[in-house]
PDB file of C-alpha atoms in Angstrom:
ATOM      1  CA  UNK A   1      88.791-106.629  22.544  1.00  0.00           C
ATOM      2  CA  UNK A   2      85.406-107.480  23.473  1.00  0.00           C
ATOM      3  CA  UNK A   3      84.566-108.846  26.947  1.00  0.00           C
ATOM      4  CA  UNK A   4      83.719-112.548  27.069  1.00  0.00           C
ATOM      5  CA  UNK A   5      79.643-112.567  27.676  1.00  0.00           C
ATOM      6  CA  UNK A   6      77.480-113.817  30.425  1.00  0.00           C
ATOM      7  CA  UNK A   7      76.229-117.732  29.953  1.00  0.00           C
ATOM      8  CA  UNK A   8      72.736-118.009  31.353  1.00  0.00           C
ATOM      9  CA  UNK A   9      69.911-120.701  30.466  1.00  0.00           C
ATOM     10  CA  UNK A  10      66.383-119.928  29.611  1.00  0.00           C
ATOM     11  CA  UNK A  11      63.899-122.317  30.671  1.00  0.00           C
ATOM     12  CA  UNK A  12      60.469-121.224  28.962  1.00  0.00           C
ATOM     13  CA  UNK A  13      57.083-122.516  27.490  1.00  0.00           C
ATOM     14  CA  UNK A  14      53.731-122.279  28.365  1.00  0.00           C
ATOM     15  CA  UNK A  15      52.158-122.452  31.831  1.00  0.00           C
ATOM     16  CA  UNK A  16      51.679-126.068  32.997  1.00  0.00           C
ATOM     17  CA  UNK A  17      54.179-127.146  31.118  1.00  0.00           C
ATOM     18  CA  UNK A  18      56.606-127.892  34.259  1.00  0.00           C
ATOM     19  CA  UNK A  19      59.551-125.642  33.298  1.00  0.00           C
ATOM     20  CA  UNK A  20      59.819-124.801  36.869  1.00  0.00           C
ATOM     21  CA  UNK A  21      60.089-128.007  37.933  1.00  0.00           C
ATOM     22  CA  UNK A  22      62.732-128.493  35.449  1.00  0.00           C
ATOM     23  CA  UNK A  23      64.405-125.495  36.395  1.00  0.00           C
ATOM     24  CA  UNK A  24      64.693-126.851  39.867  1.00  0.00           C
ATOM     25  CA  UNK A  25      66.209-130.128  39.045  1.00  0.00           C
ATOM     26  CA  UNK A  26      68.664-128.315  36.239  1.00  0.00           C
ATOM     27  CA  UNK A  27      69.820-125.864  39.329  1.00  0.00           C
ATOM     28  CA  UNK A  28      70.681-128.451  41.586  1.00  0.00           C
ATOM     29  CA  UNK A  29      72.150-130.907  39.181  1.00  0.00           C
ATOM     30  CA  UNK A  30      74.537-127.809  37.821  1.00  0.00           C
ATOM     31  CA  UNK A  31      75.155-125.443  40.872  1.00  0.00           C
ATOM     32  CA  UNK A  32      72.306-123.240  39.414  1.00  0.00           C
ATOM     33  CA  UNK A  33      70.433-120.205  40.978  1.00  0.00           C
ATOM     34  CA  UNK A  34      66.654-119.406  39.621  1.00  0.00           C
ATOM     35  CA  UNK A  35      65.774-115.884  38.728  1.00  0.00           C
ATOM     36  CA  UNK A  36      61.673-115.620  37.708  1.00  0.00           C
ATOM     37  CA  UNK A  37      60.712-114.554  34.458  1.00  0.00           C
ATOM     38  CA  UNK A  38      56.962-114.515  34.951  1.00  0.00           C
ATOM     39  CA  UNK A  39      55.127-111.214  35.439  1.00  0.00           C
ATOM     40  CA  UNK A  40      53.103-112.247  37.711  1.00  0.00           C
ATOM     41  CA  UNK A  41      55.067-114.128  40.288  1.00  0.00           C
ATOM     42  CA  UNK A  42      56.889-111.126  41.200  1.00  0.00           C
ATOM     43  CA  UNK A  43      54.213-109.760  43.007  1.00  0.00           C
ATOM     44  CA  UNK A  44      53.675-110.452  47.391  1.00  0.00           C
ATOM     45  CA  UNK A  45      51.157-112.226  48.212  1.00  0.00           C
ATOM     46  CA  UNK A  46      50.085-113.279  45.071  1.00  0.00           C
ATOM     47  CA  UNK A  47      51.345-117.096  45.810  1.00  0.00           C
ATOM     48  CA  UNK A  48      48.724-119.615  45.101  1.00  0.00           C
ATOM     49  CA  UNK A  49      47.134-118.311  41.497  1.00  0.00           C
ATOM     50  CA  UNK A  50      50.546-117.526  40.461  1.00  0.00           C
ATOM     51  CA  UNK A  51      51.831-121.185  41.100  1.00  0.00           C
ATOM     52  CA  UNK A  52      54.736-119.332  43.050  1.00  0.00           C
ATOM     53  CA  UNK A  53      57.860-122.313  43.790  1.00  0.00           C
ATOM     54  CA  UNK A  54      56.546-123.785  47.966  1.00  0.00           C
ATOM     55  CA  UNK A  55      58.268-122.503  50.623  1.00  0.00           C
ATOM     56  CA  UNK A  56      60.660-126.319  50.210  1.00  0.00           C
ATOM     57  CA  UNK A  57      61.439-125.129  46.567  1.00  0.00           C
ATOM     58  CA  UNK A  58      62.479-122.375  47.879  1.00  0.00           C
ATOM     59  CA  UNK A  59      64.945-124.028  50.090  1.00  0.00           C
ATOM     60  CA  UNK A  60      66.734-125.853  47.465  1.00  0.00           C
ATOM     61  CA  UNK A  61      68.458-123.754  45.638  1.00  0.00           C
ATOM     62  CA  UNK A  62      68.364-120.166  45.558  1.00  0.00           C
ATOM     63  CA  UNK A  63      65.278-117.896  44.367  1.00  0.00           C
ATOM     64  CA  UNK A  64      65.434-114.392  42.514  1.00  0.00           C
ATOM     65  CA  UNK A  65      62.986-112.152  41.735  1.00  0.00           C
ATOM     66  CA  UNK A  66      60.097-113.230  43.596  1.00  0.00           C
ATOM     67  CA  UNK A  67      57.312-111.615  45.875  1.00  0.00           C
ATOM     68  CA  UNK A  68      59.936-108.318  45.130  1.00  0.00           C
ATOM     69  CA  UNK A  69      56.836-105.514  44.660  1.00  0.00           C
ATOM     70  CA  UNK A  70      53.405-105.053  46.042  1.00  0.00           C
ATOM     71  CA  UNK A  71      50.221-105.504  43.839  1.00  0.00           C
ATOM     72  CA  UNK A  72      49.676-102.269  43.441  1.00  0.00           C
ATOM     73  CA  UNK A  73      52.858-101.465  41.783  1.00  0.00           C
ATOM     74  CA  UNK A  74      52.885-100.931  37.684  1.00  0.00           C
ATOM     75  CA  UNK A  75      55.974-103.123  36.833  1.00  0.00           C
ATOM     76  CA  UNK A  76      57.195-102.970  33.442  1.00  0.00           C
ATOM     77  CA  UNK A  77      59.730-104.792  31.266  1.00  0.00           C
ATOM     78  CA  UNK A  78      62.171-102.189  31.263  1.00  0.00           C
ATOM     79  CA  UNK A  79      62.183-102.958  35.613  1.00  0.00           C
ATOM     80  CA  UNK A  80      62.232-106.277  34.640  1.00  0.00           C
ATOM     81  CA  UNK A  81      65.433-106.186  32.489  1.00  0.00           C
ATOM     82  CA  UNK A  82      67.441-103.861  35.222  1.00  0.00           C
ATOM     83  CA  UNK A  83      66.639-106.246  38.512  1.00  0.00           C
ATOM     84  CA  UNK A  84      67.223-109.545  36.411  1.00  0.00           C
ATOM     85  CA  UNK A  85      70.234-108.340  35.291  1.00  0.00           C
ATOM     86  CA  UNK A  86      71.328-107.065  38.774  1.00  0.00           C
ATOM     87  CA  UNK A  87      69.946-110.736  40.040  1.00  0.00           C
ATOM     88  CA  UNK A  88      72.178-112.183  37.001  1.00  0.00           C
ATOM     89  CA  UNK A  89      75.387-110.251  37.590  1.00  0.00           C
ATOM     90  CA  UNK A  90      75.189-111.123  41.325  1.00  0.00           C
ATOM     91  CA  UNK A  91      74.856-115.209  40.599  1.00  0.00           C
ATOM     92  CA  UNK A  92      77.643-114.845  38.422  1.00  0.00           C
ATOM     93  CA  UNK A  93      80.063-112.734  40.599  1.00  0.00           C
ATOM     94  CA  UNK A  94      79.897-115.965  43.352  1.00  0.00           C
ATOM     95  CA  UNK A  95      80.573-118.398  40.631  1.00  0.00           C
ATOM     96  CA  UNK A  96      77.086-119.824  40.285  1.00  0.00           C
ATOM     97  CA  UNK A  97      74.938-120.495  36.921  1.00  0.00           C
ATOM     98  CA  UNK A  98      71.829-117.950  36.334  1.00  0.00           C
ATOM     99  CA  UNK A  99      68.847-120.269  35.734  1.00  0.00           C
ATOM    100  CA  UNK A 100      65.731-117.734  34.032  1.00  0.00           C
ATOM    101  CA  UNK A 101      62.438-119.246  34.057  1.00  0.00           C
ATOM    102  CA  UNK A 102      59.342-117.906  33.419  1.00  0.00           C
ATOM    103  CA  UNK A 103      56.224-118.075  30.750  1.00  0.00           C
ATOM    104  CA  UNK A 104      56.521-114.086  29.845  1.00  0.00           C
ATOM    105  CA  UNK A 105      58.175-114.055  26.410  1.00  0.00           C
ATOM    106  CA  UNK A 106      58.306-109.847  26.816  1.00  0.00           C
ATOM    107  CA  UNK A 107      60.448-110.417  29.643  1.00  0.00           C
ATOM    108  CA  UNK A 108      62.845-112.852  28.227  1.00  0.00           C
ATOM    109  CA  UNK A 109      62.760-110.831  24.586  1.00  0.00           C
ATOM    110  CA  UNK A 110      63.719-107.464  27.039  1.00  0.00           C
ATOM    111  CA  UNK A 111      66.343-109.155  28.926  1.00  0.00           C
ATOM    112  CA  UNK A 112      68.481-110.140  25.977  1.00  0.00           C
ATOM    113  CA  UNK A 113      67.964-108.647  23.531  1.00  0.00           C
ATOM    114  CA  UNK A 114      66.986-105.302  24.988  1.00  0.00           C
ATOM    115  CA  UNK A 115      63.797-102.845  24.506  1.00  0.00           C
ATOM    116  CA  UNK A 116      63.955-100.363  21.601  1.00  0.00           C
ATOM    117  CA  UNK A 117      64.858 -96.914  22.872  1.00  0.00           C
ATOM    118  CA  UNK A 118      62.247 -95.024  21.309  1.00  0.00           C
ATOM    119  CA  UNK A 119      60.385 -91.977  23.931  1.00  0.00           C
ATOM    120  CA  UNK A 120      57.894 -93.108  25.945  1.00  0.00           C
ATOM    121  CA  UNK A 121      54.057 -92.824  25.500  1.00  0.00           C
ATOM    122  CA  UNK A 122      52.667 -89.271  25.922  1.00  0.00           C
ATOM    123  CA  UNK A 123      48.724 -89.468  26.562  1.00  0.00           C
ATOM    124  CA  UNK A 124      47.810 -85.965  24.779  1.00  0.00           C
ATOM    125  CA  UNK A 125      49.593 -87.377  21.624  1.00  0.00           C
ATOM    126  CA  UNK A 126      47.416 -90.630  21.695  1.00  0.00           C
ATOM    127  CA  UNK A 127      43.694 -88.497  22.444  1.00  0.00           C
ATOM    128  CA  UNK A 128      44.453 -86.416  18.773  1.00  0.00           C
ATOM    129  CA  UNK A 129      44.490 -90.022  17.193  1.00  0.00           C
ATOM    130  CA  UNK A 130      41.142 -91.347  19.078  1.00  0.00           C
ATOM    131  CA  UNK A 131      39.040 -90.123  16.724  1.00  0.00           C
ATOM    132  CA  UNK A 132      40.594 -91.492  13.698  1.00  0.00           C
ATOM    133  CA  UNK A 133      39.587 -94.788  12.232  1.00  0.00           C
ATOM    134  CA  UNK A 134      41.628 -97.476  11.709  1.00  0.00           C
ATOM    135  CA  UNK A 135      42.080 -96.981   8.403  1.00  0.00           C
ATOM    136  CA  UNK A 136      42.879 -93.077   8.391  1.00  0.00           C
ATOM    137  CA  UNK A 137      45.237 -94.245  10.979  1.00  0.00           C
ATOM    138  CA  UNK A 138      47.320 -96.183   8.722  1.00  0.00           C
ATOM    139  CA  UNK A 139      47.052 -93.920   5.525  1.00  0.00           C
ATOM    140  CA  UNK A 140      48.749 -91.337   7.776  1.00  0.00           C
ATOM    141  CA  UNK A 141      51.343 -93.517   8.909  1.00  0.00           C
ATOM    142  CA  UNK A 142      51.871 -94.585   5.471  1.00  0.00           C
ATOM    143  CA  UNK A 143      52.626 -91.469   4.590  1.00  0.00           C
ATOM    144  CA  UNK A 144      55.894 -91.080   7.524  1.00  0.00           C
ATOM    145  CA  UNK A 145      56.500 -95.025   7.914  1.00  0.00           C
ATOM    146  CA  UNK A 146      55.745 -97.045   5.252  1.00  0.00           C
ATOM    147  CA  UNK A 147      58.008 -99.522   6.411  1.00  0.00           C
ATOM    148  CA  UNK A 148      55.609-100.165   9.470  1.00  0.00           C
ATOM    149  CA  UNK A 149      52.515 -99.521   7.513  1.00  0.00           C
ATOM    150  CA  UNK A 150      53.268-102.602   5.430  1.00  0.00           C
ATOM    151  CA  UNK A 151      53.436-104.681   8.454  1.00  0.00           C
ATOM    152  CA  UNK A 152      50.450-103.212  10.213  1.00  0.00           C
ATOM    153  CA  UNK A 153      46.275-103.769   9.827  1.00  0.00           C
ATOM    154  CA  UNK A 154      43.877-101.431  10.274  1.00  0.00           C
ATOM    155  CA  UNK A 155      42.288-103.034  13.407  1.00  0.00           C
ATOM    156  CA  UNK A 156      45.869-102.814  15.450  1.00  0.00           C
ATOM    157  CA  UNK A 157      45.218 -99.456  16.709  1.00  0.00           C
ATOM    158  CA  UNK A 158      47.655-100.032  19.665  1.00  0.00           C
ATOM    159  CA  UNK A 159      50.508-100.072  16.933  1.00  0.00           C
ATOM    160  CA  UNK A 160      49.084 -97.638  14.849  1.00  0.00           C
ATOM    161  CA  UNK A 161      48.916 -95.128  17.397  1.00  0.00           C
ATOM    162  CA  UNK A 162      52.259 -95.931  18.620  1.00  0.00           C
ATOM    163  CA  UNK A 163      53.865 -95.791  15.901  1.00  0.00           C
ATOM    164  CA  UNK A 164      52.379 -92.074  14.878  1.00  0.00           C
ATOM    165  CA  UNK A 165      53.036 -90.827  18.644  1.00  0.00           C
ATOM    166  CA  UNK A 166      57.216 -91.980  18.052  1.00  0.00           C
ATOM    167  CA  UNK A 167      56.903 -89.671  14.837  1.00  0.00           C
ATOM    168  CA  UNK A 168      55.212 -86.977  15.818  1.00  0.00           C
ATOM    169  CA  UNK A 169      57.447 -86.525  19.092  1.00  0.00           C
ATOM    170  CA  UNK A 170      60.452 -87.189  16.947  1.00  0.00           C
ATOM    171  CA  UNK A 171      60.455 -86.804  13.293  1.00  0.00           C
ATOM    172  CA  UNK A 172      61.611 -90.067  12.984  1.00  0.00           C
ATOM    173  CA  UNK A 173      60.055 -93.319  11.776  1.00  0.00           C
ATOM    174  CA  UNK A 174      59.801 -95.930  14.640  1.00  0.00           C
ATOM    175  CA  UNK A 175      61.338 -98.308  12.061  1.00  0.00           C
ATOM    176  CA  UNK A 176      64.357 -96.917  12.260  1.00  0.00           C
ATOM    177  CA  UNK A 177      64.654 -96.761  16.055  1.00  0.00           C
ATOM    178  CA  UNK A 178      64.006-100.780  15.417  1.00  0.00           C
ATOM    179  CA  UNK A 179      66.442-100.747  12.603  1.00  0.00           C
ATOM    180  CA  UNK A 180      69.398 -99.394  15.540  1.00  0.00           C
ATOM    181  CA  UNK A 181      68.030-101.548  17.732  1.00  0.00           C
ATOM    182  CA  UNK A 182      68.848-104.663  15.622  1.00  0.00           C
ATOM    183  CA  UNK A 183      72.580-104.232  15.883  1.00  0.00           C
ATOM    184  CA  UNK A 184      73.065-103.811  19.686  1.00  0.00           C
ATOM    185  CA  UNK A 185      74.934-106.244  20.811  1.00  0.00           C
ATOM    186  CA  UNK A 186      73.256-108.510  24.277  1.00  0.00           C
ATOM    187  CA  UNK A 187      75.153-109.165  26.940  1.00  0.00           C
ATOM    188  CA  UNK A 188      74.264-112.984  27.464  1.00  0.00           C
ATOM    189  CA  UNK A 189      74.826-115.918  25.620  1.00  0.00           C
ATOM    190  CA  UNK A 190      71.263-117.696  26.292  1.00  0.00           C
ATOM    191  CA  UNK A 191      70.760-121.826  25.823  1.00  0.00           C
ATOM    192  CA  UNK A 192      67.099-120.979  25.629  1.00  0.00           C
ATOM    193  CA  UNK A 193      65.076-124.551  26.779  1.00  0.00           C
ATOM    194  CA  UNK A 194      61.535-125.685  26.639  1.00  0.00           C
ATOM    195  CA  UNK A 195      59.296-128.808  27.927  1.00  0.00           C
ATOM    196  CA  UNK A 196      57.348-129.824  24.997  1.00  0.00           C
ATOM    197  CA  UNK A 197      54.066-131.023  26.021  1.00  0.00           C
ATOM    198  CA  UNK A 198      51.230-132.229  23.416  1.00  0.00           C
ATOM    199  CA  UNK A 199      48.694-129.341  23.215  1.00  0.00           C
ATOM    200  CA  UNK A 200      45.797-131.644  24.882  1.00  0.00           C
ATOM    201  CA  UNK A 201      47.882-133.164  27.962  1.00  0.00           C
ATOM    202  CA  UNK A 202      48.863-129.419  28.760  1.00  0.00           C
ATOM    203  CA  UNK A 203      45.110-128.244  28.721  1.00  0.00           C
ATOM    204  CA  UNK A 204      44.422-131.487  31.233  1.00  0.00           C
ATOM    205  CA  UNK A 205      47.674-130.214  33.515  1.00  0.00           C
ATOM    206  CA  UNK A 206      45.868-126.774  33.609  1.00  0.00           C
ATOM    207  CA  UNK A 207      42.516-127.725  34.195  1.00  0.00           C
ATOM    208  CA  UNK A 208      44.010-130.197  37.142  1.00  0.00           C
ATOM    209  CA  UNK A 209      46.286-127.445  38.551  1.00  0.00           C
ATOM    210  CA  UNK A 210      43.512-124.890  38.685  1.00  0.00           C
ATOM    211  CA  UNK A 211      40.971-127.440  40.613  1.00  0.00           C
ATOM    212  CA  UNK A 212      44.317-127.929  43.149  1.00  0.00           C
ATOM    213  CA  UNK A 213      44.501-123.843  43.576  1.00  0.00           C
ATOM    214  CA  UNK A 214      40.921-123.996  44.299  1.00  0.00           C
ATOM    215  CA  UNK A 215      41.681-126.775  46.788  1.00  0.00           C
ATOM    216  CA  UNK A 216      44.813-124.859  48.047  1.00  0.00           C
ATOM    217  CA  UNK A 217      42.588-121.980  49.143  1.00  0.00           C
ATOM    218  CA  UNK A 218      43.051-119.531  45.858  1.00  0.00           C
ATOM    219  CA  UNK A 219      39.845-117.670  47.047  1.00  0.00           C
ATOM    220  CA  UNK A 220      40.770-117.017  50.434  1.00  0.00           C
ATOM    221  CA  UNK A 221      44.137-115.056  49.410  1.00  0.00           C
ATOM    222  CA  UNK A 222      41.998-113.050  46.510  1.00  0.00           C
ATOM    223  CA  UNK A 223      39.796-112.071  49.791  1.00  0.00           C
ATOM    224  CA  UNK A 224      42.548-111.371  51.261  1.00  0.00           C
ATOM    225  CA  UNK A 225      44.451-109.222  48.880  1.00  0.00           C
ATOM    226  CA  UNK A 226      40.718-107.208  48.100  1.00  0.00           C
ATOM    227  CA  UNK A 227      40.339-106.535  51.821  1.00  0.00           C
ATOM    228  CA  UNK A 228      43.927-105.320  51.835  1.00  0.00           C
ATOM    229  CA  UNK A 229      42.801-102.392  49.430  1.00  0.00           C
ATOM    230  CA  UNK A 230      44.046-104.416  46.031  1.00  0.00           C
ATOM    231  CA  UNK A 231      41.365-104.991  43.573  1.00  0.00           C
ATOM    232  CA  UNK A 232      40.783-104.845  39.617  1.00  0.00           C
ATOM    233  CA  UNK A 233      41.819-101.268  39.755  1.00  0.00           C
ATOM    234  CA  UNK A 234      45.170-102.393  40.036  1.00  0.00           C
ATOM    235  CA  UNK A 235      46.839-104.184  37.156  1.00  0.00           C
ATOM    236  CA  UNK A 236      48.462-107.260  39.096  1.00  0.00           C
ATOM    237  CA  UNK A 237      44.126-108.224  39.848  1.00  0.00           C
ATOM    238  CA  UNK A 238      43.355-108.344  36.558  1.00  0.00           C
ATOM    239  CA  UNK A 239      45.785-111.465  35.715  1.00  0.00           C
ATOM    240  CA  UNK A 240      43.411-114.907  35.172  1.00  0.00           C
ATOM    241  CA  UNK A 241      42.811-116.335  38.363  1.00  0.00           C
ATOM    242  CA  UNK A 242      42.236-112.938  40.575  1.00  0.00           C
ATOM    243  CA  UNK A 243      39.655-111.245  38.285  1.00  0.00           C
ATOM    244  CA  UNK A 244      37.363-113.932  38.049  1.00  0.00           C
ATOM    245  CA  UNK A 245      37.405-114.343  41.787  1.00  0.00           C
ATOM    246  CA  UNK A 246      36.963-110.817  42.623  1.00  0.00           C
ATOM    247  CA  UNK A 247      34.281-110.723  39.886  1.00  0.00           C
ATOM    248  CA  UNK A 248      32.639-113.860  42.009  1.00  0.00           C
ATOM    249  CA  UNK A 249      33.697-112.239  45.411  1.00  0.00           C
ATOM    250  CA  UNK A 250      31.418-109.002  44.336  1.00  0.00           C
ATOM    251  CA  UNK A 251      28.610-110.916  43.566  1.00  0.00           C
ATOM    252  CA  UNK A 252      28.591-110.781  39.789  1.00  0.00           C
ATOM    253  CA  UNK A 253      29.406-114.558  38.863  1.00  0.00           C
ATOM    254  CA  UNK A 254      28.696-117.709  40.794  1.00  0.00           C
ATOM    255  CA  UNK A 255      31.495-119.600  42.116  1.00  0.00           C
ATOM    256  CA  UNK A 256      31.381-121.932  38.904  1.00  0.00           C
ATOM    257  CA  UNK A 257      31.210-119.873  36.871  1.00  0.00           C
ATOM    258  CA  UNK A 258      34.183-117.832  38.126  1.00  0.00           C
ATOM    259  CA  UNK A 259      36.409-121.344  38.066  1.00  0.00           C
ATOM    260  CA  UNK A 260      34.693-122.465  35.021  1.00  0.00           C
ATOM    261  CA  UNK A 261      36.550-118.888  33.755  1.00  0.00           C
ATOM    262  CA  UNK A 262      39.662-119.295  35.115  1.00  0.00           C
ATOM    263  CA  UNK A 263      40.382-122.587  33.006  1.00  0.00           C
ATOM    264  CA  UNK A 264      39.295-121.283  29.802  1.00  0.00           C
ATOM    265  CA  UNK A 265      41.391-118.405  30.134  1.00  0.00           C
ATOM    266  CA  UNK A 266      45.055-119.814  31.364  1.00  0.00           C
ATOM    267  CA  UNK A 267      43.934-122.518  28.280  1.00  0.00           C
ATOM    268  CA  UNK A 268      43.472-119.531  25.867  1.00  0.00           C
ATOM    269  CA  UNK A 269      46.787-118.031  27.801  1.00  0.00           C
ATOM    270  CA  UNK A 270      48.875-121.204  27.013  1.00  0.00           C
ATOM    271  CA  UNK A 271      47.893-121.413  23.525  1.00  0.00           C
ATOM    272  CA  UNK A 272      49.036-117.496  23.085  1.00  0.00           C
ATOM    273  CA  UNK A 273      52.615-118.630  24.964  1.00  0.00           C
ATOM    274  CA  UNK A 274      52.666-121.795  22.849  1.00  0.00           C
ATOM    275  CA  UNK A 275      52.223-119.237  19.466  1.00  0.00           C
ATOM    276  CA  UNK A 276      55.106-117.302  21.045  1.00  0.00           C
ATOM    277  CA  UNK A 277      57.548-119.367  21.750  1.00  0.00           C
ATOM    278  CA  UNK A 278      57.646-121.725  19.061  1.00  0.00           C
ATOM    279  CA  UNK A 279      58.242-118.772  16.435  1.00  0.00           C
ATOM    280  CA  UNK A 280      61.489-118.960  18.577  1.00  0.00           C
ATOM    281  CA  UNK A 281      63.668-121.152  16.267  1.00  0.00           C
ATOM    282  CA  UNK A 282      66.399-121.130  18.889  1.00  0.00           C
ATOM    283  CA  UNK A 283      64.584-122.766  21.738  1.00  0.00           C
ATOM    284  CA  UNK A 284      65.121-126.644  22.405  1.00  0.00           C
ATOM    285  CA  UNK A 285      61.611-128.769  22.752  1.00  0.00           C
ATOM    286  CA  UNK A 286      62.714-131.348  24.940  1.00  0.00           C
ATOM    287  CA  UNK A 287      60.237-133.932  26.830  1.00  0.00           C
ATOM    288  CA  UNK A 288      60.666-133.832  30.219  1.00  0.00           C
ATOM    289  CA  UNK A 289      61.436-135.328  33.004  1.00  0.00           C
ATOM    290  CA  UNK A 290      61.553-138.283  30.241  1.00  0.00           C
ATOM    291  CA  UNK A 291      64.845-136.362  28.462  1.00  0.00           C
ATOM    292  CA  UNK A 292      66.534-134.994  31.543  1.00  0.00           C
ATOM    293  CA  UNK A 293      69.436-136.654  30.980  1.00  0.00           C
ATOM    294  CA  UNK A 294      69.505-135.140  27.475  1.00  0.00           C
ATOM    295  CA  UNK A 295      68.677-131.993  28.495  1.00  0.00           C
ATOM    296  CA  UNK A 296      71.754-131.600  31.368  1.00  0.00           C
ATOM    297  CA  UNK A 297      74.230-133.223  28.370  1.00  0.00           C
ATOM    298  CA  UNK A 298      73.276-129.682  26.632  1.00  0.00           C
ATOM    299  CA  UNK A 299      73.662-127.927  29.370  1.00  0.00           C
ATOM    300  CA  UNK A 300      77.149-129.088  30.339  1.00  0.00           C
ATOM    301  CA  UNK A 301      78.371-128.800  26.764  1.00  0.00           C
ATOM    302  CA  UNK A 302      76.871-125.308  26.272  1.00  0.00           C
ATOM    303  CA  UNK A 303      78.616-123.794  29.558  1.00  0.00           C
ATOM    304  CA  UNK A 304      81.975-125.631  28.602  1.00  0.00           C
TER     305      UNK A 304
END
């Protein structure tokens, strides 16, 4: 007999969208706890470019997963899925309703529905392919995979090369580790929600928020973190936001320029999330706050 699974709500969508405000008013209305699915809000003292919840947020209703590792620490989605579902597990145990919210679709994919358990990169592998063009990457792999040939171009060397590197360490095709992978069963049952926000308000909400992190003092923490030691070295500086302000803060872009960046990117960002989440068929585009009522009506049906 197989044991009953874990219900937990997704709230996702692109940044500026207001999931975590929605979030917030879901966990209180429903005896929720949050638990952060963004990559970048797990990171100390990386508050204001992240849009981190305000110390008040914070106070009204329990927060997971945030300001857990320092910027200097590489934090990947297989982390990700083993503290979230700790951070799950735990709400559940005292009878409380895990609330996930966040804007990284890798994150949410890897918490339910796993990561593929092929080996992990080796860097001597990937040098014999650097030489090889794109094309005479993906002859070769049609000759092993043709499977993931088929889905691949030339110009995606990343897969290419990934796909080559799971062969040659294994003999196997990384198709078929994807092919396994398919019929493992998750461990949640997800009501995966969504604000839906017309493409043109949401670039307006972006370009506003961004002039209020400005406002809020966004270049005196990015000071702050760079005289700490942190800078683009580090993968946590390179998000939007901190590596056009150290790029400004080292004297190779004005301070308009630098801001000017910042918006074009988290709009280019958004439109990426947007692409990624609506190829999820099982989300629910609801308007909010205008539908909240709606949206808790789902909610209490899907946890009864």
């Amino acid at each position: 007999m197989t044991s009953k699974k874990t219900k937990i709500i997704v709230v996702a969508g692109p940044t500026g969208s207001g999931k975590s405000a929605l979030a917030l008013q879901l966990a209180e209305r429903i005896g929720g706890e949050i638990v952060n699915a963004d990559s970048m809000q797990l990171y100390r003292g990386m508050d204001i470019g992240t849009s981190k919840p305000a110390p008040e947020e914070l106070e009204r209703v329990p927060h997971h997963l945030f300001s857990i590792v320092s910027p200097d620490t590489n934090f990947s989605a297989s982390d990700y899925r083993r503290e979230a579902a700790a951070a799950i597990s735990d709400i559940e145990s005292r009878g409380r309703t895990p609330i996930v919210v966040g804007g990284t679709g890798l994150y949410i994919k890897a918490l339910l529905h796993g990561l593929v358990d092929s080996p992990t990169g080796d860097p001597e592998l990937r040098l014999a392919f650097q030489d090889l063009s794109g094309d005479e990457l993906l002859e070769r792999l049609r000759e092993v995979d043709p499977e993931t040939a088929a889905r691949l171009h030339p110009n995606d060397r990343v897969r290419l090369v990934r796909a080559l590197e799971v062969y040659s360490q294994t003999g196997r095709a990384i198709s078929d580790f994807r092919a396994e992978h398919a019929f493992a069963d998750t461990e949640y049952e997800a009501l995966k929600l969504a604000p839906k926000v017309e493409r043109a308000a949401l670039y307006n909400r972006i370009e506003d928020r961004v002039d209020r992190m400005m406002e809020g003092g966004l270049l005196a923490e990015v000071a702050s973190l760079m005289e700490r030691g942190y800078g683009v070295e580090h993968k946590a500086m390179r998000a939007i936001g901190y590596k056009e302000l150290c790029a400004h803060l080292a004297g190779e872009i004005s301070l308009p320029e630098a801001v000017a960046l910042i918006k074009r990117d988290t709009r280019r960002y958004a439109k990426r999330q947007l692409t990624w989440f609506t190829r999820d068929n099982e989300i629910y585009w609801l308007e909010y706050p205008e539908s909240f009522a709606t949206i808790v009506k789902i909610v209490i049906e899907f946890l009864a």
